[in-house]
mmCIF file of C-alpha atoms in Angstrom:
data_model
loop_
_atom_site.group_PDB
_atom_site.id
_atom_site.type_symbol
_atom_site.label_atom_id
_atom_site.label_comp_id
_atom_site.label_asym_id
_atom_site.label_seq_id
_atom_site.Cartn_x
_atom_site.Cartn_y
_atom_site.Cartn_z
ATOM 1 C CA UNK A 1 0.000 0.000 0.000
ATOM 2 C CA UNK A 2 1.573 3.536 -1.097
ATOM 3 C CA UNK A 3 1.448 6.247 0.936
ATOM 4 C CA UNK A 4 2.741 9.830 1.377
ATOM 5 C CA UNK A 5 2.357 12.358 3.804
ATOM 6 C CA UNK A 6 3.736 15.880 3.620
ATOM 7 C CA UNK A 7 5.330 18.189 6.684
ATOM 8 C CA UNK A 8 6.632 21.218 7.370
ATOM 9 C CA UNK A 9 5.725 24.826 9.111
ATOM 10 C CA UNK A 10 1.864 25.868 8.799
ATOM 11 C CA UNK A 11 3.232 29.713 8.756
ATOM 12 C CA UNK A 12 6.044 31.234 7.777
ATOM 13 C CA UNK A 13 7.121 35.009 7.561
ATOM 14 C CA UNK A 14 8.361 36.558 4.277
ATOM 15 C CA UNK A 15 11.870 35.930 3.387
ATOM 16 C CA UNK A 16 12.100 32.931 4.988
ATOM 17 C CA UNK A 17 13.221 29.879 3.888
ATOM 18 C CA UNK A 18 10.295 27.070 3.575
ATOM 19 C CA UNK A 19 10.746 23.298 4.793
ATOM 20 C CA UNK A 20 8.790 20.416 3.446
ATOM 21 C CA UNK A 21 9.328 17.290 4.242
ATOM 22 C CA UNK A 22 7.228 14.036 2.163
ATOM 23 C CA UNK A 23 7.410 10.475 4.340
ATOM 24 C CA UNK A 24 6.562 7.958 2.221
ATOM 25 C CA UNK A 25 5.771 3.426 2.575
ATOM 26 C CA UNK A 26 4.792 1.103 -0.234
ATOM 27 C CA UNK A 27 7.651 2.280 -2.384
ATOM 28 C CA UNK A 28 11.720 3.085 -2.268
ATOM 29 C CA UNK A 29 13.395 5.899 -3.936
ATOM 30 C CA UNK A 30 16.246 3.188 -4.125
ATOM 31 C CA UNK A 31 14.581 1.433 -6.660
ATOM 32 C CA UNK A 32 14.628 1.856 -10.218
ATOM 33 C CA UNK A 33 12.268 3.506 -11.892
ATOM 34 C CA UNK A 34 10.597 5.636 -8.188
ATOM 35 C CA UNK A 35 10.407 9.222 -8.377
ATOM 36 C CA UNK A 36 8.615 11.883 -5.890
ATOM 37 C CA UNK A 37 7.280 15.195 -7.525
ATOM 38 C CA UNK A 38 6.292 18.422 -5.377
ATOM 39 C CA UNK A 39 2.945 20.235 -6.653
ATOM 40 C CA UNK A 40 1.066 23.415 -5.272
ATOM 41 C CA UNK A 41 -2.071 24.926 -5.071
ATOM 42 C CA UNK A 42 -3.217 28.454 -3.968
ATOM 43 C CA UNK A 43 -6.342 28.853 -2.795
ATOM 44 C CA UNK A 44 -8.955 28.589 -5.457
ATOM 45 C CA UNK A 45 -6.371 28.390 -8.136
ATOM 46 C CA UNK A 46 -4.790 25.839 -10.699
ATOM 47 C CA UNK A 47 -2.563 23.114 -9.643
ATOM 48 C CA UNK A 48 1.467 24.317 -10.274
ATOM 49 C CA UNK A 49 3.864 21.512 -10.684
ATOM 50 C CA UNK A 50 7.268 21.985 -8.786
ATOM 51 C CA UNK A 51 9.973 19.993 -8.549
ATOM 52 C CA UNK A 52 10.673 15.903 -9.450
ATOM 53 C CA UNK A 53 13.433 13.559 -7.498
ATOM 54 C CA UNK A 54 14.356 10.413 -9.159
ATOM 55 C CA UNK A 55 15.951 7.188 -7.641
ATOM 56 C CA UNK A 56 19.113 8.019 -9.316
ATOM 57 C CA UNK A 57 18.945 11.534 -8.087
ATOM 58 C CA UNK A 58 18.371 13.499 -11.049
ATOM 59 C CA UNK A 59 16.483 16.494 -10.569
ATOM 60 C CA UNK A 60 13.526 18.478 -12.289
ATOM 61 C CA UNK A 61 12.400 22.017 -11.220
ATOM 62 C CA UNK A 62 10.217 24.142 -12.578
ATOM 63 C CA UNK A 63 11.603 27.426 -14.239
ATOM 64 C CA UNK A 64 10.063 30.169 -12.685
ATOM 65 C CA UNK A 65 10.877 29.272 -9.062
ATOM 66 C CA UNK A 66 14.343 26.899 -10.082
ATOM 67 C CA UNK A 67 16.384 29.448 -7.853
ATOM 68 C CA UNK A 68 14.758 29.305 -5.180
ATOM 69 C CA UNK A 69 13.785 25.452 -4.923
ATOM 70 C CA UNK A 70 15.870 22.504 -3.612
ATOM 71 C CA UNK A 71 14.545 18.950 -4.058
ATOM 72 C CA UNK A 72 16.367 15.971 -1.866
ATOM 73 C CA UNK A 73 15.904 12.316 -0.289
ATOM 74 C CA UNK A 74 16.770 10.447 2.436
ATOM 75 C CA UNK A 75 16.413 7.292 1.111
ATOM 76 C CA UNK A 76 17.243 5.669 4.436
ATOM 77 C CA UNK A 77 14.386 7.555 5.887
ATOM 78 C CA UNK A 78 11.673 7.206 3.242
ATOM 79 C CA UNK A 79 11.884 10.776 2.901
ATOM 80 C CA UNK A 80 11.935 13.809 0.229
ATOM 81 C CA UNK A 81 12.571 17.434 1.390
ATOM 82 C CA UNK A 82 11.483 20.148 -0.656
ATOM 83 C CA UNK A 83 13.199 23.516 0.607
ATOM 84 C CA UNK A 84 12.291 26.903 -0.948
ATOM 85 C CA UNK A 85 13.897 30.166 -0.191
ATOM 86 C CA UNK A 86 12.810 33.564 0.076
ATOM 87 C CA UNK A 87 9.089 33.168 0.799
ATOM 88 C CA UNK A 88 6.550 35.380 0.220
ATOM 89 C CA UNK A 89 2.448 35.911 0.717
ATOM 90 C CA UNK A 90 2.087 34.623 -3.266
ATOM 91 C CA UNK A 91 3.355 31.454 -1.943
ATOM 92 C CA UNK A 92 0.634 30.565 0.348
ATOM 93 C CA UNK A 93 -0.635 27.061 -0.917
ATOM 94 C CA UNK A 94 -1.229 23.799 -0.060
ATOM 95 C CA UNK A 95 1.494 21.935 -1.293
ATOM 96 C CA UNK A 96 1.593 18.073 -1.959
ATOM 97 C CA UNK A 97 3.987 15.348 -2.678
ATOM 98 C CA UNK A 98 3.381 12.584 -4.871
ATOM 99 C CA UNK A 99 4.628 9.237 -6.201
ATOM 100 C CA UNK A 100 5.667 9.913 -9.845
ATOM 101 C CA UNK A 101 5.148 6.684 -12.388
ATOM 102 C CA UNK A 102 6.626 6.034 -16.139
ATOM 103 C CA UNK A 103 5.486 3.852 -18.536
ATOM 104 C CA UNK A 104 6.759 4.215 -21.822
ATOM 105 C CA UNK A 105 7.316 8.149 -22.347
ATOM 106 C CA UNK A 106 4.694 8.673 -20.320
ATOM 107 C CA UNK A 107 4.641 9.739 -16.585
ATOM 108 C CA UNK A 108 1.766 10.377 -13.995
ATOM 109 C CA UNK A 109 1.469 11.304 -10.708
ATOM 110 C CA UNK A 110 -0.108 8.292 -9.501
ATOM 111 C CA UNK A 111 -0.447 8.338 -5.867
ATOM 112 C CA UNK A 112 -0.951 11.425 -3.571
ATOM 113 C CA UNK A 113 -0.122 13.227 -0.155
ATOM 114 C CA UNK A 114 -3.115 14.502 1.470
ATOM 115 C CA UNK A 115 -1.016 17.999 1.172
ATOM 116 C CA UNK A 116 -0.252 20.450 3.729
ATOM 117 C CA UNK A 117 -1.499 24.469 3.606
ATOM 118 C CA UNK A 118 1.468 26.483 4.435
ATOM 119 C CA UNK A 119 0.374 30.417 5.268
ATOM 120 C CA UNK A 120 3.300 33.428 3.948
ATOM 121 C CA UNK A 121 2.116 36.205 6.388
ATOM 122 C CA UNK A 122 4.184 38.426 8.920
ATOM 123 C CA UNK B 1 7.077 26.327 -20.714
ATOM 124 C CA UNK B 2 4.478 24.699 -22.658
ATOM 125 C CA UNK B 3 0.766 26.212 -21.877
ATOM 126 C CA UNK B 4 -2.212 24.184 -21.406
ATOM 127 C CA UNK B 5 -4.921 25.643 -22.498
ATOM 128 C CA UNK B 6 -8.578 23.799 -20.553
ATOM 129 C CA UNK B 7 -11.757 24.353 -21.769
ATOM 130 C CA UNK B 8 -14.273 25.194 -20.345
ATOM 131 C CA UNK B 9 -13.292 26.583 -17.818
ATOM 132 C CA UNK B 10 -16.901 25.165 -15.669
ATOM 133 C CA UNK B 11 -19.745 23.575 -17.060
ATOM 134 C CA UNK B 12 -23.084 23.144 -15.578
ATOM 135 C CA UNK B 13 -24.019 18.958 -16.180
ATOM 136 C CA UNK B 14 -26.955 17.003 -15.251
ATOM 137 C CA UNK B 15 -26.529 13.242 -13.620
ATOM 138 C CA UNK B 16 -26.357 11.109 -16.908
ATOM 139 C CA UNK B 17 -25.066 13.846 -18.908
ATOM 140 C CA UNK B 18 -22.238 13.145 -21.136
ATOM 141 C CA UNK B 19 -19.423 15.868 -20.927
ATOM 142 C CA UNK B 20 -16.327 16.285 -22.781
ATOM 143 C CA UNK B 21 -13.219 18.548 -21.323
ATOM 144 C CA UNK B 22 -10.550 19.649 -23.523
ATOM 145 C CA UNK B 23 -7.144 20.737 -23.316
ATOM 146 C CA UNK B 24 -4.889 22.292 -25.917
ATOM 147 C CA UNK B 25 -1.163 22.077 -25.891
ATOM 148 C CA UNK B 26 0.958 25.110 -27.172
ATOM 149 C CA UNK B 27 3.429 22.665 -29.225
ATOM 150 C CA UNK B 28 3.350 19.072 -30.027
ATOM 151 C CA UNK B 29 3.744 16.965 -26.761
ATOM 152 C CA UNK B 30 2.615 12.823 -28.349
ATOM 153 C CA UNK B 31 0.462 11.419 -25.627
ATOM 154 C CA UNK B 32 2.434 12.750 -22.597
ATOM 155 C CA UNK B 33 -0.767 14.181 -20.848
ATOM 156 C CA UNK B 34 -2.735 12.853 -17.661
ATOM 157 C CA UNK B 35 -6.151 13.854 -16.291
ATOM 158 C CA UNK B 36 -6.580 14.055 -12.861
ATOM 159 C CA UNK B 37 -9.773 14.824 -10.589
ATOM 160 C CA UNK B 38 -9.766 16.806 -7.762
ATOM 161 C CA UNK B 39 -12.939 17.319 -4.736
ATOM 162 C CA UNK B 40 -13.017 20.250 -2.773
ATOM 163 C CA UNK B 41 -10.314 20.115 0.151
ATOM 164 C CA UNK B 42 -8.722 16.497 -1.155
ATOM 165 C CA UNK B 43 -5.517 15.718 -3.156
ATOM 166 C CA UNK B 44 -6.020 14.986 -7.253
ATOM 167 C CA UNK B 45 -6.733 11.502 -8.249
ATOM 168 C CA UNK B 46 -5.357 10.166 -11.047
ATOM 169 C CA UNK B 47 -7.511 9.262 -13.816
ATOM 170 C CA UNK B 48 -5.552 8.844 -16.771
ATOM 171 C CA UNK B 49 -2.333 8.425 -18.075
ATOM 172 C CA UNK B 50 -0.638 8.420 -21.910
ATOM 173 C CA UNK B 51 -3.939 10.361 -23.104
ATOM 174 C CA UNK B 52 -5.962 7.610 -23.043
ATOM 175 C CA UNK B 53 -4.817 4.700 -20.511
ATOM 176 C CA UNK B 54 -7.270 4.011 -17.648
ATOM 177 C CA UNK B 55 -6.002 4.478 -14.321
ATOM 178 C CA UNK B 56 -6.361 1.139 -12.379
ATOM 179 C CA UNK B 57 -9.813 0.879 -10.358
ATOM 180 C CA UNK B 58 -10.980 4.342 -12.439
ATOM 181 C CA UNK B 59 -14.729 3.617 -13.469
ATOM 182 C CA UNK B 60 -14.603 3.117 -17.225
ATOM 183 C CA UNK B 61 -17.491 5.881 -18.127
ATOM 184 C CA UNK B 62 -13.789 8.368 -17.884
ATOM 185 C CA UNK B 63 -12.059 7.881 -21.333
ATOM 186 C CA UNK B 64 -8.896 10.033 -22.717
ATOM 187 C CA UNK B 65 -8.274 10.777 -26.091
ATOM 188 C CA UNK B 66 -6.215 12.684 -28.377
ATOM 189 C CA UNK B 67 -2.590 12.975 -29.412
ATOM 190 C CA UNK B 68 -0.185 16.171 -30.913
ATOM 191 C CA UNK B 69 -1.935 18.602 -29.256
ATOM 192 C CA UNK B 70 -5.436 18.271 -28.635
ATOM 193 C CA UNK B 71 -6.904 16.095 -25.887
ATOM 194 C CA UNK B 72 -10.403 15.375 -24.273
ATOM 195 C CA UNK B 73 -11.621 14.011 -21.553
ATOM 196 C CA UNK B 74 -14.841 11.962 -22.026
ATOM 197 C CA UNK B 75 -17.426 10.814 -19.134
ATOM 198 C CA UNK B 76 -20.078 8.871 -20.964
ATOM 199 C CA UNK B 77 -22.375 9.099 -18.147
ATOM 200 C CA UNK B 78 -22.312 11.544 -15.398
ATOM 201 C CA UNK B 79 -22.860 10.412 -11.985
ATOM 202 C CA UNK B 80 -23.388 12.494 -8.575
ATOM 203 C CA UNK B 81 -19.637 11.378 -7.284
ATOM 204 C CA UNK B 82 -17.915 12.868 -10.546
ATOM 205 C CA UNK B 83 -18.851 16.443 -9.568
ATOM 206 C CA UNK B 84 -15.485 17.934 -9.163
ATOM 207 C CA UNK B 85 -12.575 19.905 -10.809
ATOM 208 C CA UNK B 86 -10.472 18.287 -13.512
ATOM 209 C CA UNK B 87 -7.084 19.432 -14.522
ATOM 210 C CA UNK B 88 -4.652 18.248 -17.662
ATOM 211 C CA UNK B 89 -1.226 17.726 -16.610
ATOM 212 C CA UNK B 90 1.414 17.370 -20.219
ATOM 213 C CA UNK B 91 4.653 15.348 -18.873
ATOM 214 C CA UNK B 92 6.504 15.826 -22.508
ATOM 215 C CA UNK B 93 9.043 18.323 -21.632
ATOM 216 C CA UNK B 94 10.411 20.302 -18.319
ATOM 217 C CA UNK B 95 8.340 22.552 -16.402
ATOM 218 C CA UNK B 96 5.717 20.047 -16.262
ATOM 219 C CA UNK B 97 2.183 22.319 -16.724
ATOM 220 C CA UNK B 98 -0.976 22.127 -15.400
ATOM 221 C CA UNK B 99 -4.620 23.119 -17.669
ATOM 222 C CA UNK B 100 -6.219 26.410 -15.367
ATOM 223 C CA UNK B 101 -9.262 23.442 -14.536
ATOM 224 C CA UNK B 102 -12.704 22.862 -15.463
ATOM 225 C CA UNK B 103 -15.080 22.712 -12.538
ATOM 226 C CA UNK B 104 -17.847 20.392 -13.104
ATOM 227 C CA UNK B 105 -21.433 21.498 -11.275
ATOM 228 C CA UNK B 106 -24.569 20.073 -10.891
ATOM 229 C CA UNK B 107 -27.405 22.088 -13.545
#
């Protein structure tokens, strides 16, 4: 049974730097073929598609925010961290982690995080 | 980044209606596009992947079509639990893009 569950800080101020932290069972991001994507939402809005980790470690972020994102794992701990600097109220989203699937060319986000709302406000 | 372009962006749908979303693609992107389904205050669900492979234990009245750059997504017969938001996802190139939505109400 796959599972993820995202963590981190309900509120943080502007400027700071954002922790997120996805614990994850069913799968390992030691295996070939596992990757863990990061996806927001602000309130109301569209869905906004963040970052990717792969079991080899390569890394995908998305352009607009690439300088201020860090993806990594902890494969040890079942874990991907998701850092992003320089916060600010536009931010404010619920952000989710989920298990990212290939088949062919193809991939999907195939299993979900319930997603945690983090708050930018001093 | 490659836009995805929904439409509409809601549509008002009775129980047994059939309703078709589309999504346009600003360049070429094959089949690399998912559908997913989201309820108010829960995480997306996947429906389907490859533009028109069924997610397992998805009910088959959702069907995905389409390749290049035009897709749709097809319920055949709407039912009270499919009232909800759908969004494209394309997965051909990097930033990965999300449609704006289409949120599905009950006429």
């Amino acid at each position: 049974q796959v599972t993820l569950k995202e963590s981190g800080p309900a509120l943080v101020k502007p400027t700071q730097t954002l922790t997120l932290t996805c614990t994850f069972s069913g799968f390992s991001l030691s295996t070939s073929g596992m990757r863990v994507s990061w996806i927001r939402q602000p309130p109301g809005k569209a869905l906004e598609w963040l970052a990717r980790i792969d079991w080899d470690d390569d890394k995908f972020y998305s352009t607009s925010l690439k300088t201020r994102l860090t993806i990594s794992k902890d494969t040890s701990k079942n874990q991907v961290v998701l850092t992003m600097t320089n916060m600010d109220p536009v931010d404010t989203a619920t952000y989710y982690c989920a298990r990212t699937s290939c088949s062919g060319t193809s991939c999907y986000l195939d299993y979900w995080g319930q997603g945690t709302l983090v708050t930018v406000s001093s | 980044a490659i836009q995805m372009t929904q439409s509409p962006s809601s549509l008002s749908a009775s129980v047994g209606d059939r309703v078709t979303i589309t999504c346009r693609a600003s360049q070429v992107i094959g089949n690399d596009l998912g559908w997913y389904q989201q309820k108010p205050g829960k995480a997306p669900k996947l429906l389907i992947y490859a533009a028109s492979s069924l997610q397992s234990g998805v009910p088959s009245r959702f069907s995905g079509s389409g390749s290049g750059t035009d897709f749709t997504l097809t319920i055949s017969s709407l039912q009270p639990e499919d009232f909800a938001s759908y969004y494209c996802l394309q997965d051909y190139n990097y930033p990965w893009t999300f449609g704006q939505g289409t949120n599905v109400e009950i006429k």
